[in-house]
Short mmCIF file of C-alpha atoms in Angstrom, two decimals:
data_model
loop_
_atom_site.label_atom_id
_atom_site.label_comp_id
_atom_site.label_asym_id
_atom_site.label_seq_id
_atom_site.Cartn_x
_atom_site.Cartn_y
_atom_site.Cartn_z
CA MET A 1 9.42 19.51 -6.44
CA ARG A 2 7.60 16.20 -6.92
CA CYS A 3 5.42 16.89 -3.89
CA VAL A 4 4.41 20.30 -5.26
CA LEU A 5 3.63 18.77 -8.66
CA SER A 6 1.47 16.06 -7.06
CA VAL A 7 -0.50 18.63 -5.07
CA MET A 8 -1.08 20.71 -8.22
CA VAL A 9 -2.37 17.66 -10.09
CA LEU A 10 -4.73 16.77 -7.24
CA PHE A 11 -6.16 20.29 -7.14
CA ALA A 12 -6.65 20.10 -10.89
CA CYS A 13 -8.60 16.87 -10.38
CA LEU A 14 -10.87 18.57 -7.86
CA SER A 15 -11.48 21.47 -10.23
CA LEU A 16 -12.25 19.06 -13.07
CA LYS A 17 -14.72 17.19 -10.91
CA ALA A 18 -16.43 20.43 -9.88
CA GLN A 19 -16.78 21.50 -13.51
CA HIS A 20 -18.31 18.13 -14.39
CA SER A 21 -20.77 18.41 -11.53
CA ASP A 22 -22.06 21.74 -12.90
CA SER A 23 -22.65 20.31 -16.37
CA THR A 24 -25.75 18.48 -17.63
CA HIS A 25 -24.11 15.19 -18.59
CA THR A 26 -25.35 11.74 -17.67
CA ALA A 27 -24.25 9.93 -14.52
CA ASP A 28 -21.78 7.77 -16.46
CA GLU A 29 -20.14 10.89 -17.89
CA LEU A 30 -20.07 12.60 -14.51
CA HIS A 31 -17.83 9.92 -13.02
CA ASN A 32 -15.15 8.51 -15.31
CA ILE A 33 -13.81 5.15 -14.12
CA LYS A 34 -10.78 5.29 -16.42
CA LEU A 35 -9.92 8.77 -15.15
CA ALA A 36 -10.21 7.64 -11.54
CA THR A 37 -7.87 4.71 -12.22
CA THR A 38 -5.40 6.90 -14.09
CA LEU A 39 -5.33 9.53 -11.35
CA SER A 40 -4.67 6.81 -8.77
CA LEU A 41 -1.22 6.39 -10.34
CA ILE A 42 -0.51 9.42 -8.15
CA PRO A 43 -1.10 8.07 -4.62
CA GLY A 44 -4.38 9.47 -3.31
CA GLY A 45 -5.40 11.01 -6.63
CA GLY A 46 -8.07 8.43 -7.44
CA GLN A 47 -9.45 8.56 -3.91
CA ILE A 48 -9.82 12.35 -4.09
CA TYR A 49 -11.52 12.13 -7.48
CA ASN A 50 -13.95 9.55 -6.09
CA GLY A 51 -14.78 11.85 -3.18
CA LYS A 52 -13.24 9.51 -0.58
CA TYR A 53 -10.98 12.25 0.76
CA TRP A 54 -10.23 10.49 4.06
CA LYS A 55 -8.58 7.59 2.21
CA ALA A 56 -5.91 9.75 0.56
CA PRO A 57 -4.00 10.54 3.82
CA VAL A 58 -4.17 6.83 4.72
CA PHE A 59 -2.36 5.84 1.53
CA TRP A 60 0.05 8.78 1.87
CA ALA A 61 0.91 7.71 5.41
CA GLY A 62 1.27 4.06 4.37
CA ILE A 63 3.61 4.77 1.48
CA GLY A 64 5.48 7.55 3.30
CA GLY A 65 5.99 5.51 6.46
CA THR A 66 7.16 2.45 4.56
CA ALA A 67 9.50 4.55 2.41
CA TYR A 68 10.95 6.16 5.56
CA TYR A 69 11.56 2.71 7.04
CA TYR A 70 13.29 1.68 3.81
CA GLY A 71 15.55 4.74 4.10
CA GLN A 72 16.50 3.77 7.65
CA LEU A 73 17.34 0.23 6.61
CA ASN A 74 19.38 1.48 3.67
CA ALA A 75 21.37 3.85 5.92
CA GLN A 76 22.16 0.99 8.31
CA PHE A 77 23.19 -1.22 5.40
CA LYS A 78 25.60 1.43 4.14
CA SER A 79 27.11 1.87 7.62
CA TYR A 80 28.10 -1.81 7.74
CA GLU A 81 29.22 -1.59 4.13
CA SER A 82 31.57 1.26 5.12
CA VAL A 83 33.10 -0.91 7.85
CA LEU A 84 33.65 -3.77 5.42
CA GLN A 85 35.19 -1.44 2.83
CA PHE A 86 37.49 0.05 5.48
CA ILE A 87 38.71 -3.43 6.39
CA ILE A 88 39.40 -4.22 2.73
CA ASP A 89 41.26 -0.93 2.21
CA ASN A 90 43.40 -1.40 5.34
CA PRO A 91 44.72 -4.97 5.47
CA SER A 92 47.40 -4.04 8.02
CA TYR A 93 44.91 -3.91 10.90
CA THR A 94 44.40 -7.22 12.68
CA THR A 95 42.09 -6.44 15.64
CA ARG A 96 38.80 -4.64 16.16
CA ALA A 97 40.46 -2.23 18.59
CA GLU A 98 42.87 -1.09 15.88
CA LEU A 99 39.99 -0.57 13.45
CA GLU A 100 37.97 1.46 15.96
CA SER A 101 40.99 3.61 16.85
CA ALA A 102 41.77 4.30 13.18
CA ALA A 103 38.18 5.19 12.13
CA PRO A 104 35.96 5.89 15.17
CA GLU A 105 33.39 7.81 13.09
CA ILE A 106 32.66 4.68 11.03
CA PHE A 107 32.13 2.42 14.04
CA THR A 108 29.97 4.90 15.97
CA ALA A 109 27.54 5.03 13.01
CA ILE A 110 26.64 1.32 13.11
CA PRO A 111 23.32 0.46 14.83
CA SER A 112 24.60 -2.73 16.54
CA PRO A 113 28.10 -3.21 17.98
CA PHE A 114 30.55 -5.89 16.90
CA TYR A 115 31.42 -8.67 19.34
CA GLN A 116 34.31 -10.33 17.53
CA THR A 117 37.82 -9.08 18.37
CA SER A 118 39.61 -10.12 15.18
CA VAL A 119 39.37 -8.35 11.83
CA ASN A 120 38.03 -11.48 10.15
CA GLY A 121 35.38 -11.83 12.83
CA VAL A 122 34.29 -8.20 12.40
CA ALA A 123 34.11 -8.69 8.64
CA GLN A 124 31.94 -11.80 9.05
CA GLU A 125 29.62 -9.97 11.45
CA ALA A 126 29.34 -7.01 9.07
CA MET A 127 28.39 -9.29 6.18
CA GLY A 128 25.81 -11.05 8.37
CA TYR A 129 24.18 -7.74 9.32
CA MET A 130 24.23 -6.63 5.69
CA GLU A 131 22.48 -9.80 4.57
CA GLN A 132 19.72 -9.32 7.16
CA LEU A 133 19.24 -5.68 6.19
CA ARG A 134 19.19 -6.56 2.49
CA THR A 135 16.32 -9.01 3.11
CA GLN A 136 14.39 -6.44 5.16
CA ARG A 137 14.86 -3.84 2.42
CA GLU A 138 13.40 -6.23 -0.16
CA TYR A 139 10.35 -6.89 2.02
CA THR A 140 9.92 -3.14 2.51
CA LEU A 141 10.01 -2.56 -1.24
CA PHE A 142 7.29 -5.19 -1.68
CA GLY A 143 5.31 -3.38 1.02
CA ILE A 144 5.56 -0.05 -0.82
CA LEU A 145 4.53 -1.71 -4.09
CA GLY A 146 1.64 -3.50 -2.37
CA ILE A 147 0.25 -0.29 -0.85
CA TYR A 148 0.63 1.50 -4.19
CA LEU A 149 -1.25 -1.23 -6.11
CA LEU A 150 -3.89 -1.38 -3.38
CA GLY A 151 -4.51 2.34 -3.87
CA ILE A 152 -5.07 1.82 -7.60
CA LEU A 153 -7.40 -1.12 -6.99
CA ASP A 154 -9.33 0.78 -4.31
CA ALA A 155 -9.84 3.77 -6.60
CA ASN A 156 -11.01 1.54 -9.44
CA ILE A 157 -13.53 -0.32 -7.26
CA ASP A 158 -14.84 2.90 -5.69
CA ALA A 159 -15.28 4.39 -9.16
CA HIS A 160 -17.32 1.38 -10.28
CA LEU A 161 -19.52 1.65 -7.17
CA HIS A 162 -19.80 5.44 -7.30
CA ASP A 163 -23.19 5.48 -9.07
CA PHE A 164 -24.51 2.35 -7.35
CA ASP A 165 -27.81 3.18 -5.65
CA VAL A 166 -27.64 2.49 -1.91
CA SER A 167 -30.49 4.83 -0.91
CA ASP A 168 -33.15 4.04 1.68
CA ASP A 169 -35.71 3.60 -1.11
CA LEU A 170 -34.23 0.20 -1.84
CA SER A 171 -35.78 -2.53 0.30
CA ILE A 172 -36.00 -6.31 0.46
CA SER A 173 -38.98 -7.85 2.25
CA PRO A 174 -39.02 -11.59 3.03
CA GLN A 175 -42.39 -13.38 3.01
CA PHE A 176 -43.35 -16.90 4.04
CA THR A 177 -45.48 -18.73 1.50
CA GLN A 178 -47.15 -22.09 1.00
CA LYS A 179 -46.40 -23.93 -2.20
CA GLN A 180 -48.50 -26.74 -3.64
CA TYR A 181 -46.78 -29.63 -5.37
CA PHE A 182 -48.59 -32.41 -7.23
CA ALA A 183 -47.79 -35.77 -5.72
CA GLY A 184 -49.93 -37.69 -8.14
CA SER A 185 -52.83 -37.36 -10.48
CA GLU A 186 -55.30 -36.36 -7.75
CA SER A 187 -53.34 -35.36 -4.59
CA THR A 188 -51.19 -32.31 -3.72
CA ILE A 189 -48.59 -31.61 -1.02
CA GLN A 190 -48.31 -28.31 0.91
CA ALA A 191 -44.71 -27.16 1.53
CA PRO A 192 -43.43 -24.00 3.26
CA GLY A 193 -41.37 -21.56 1.22
CA LEU A 194 -39.67 -18.18 1.40
CA SER A 195 -39.86 -15.39 -1.19
CA LEU A 196 -37.93 -12.12 -1.36
CA THR A 197 -39.38 -8.99 -2.91
CA LEU A 198 -37.01 -6.23 -4.05
CA SER A 199 -38.58 -2.78 -4.22
CA LEU A 200 -36.85 -0.28 -6.51
CA PRO A 201 -37.35 3.50 -6.22
#
């Protein structure tokens, strides 16, 4: 449902931009920086509004791939959590073999096998794996947030540069010159210099 809503909003942005292009407003009114930044709250929305269509799939893939990785880490975390909870709920078991025989479906779901043979050893290993996965999940969340904020910043910068003239009519021509400097009341000194001339259309 969220995906469908996002697509509808993006199509609305394209329609709004097309309507603006057909109007007789000024360049500043044609491209609204605040609107571009606001639309970037939906990943890819600001990029589409700015006309940088190729950037939208890049941000979608970045956020989607990182979110998928977070889901994988979370599933692994819960598998070790299930083992630990099973040990707590069944204090009568003393070895790993007894645990695996009593709940094989729990132990086949873990990504890495246990090497300890005692229940306490298995519990310690499970908590160690959970701690590692918890740290990786936090880094992944920061990654998702970083890509999301980068998308907003990118849309804002592109919107500011949207009307910046980068046509071929702009040119800079360097020229070597000779400058005269007074060294005293009657003498002058010749010194080389460099001047840049900017030609505007």
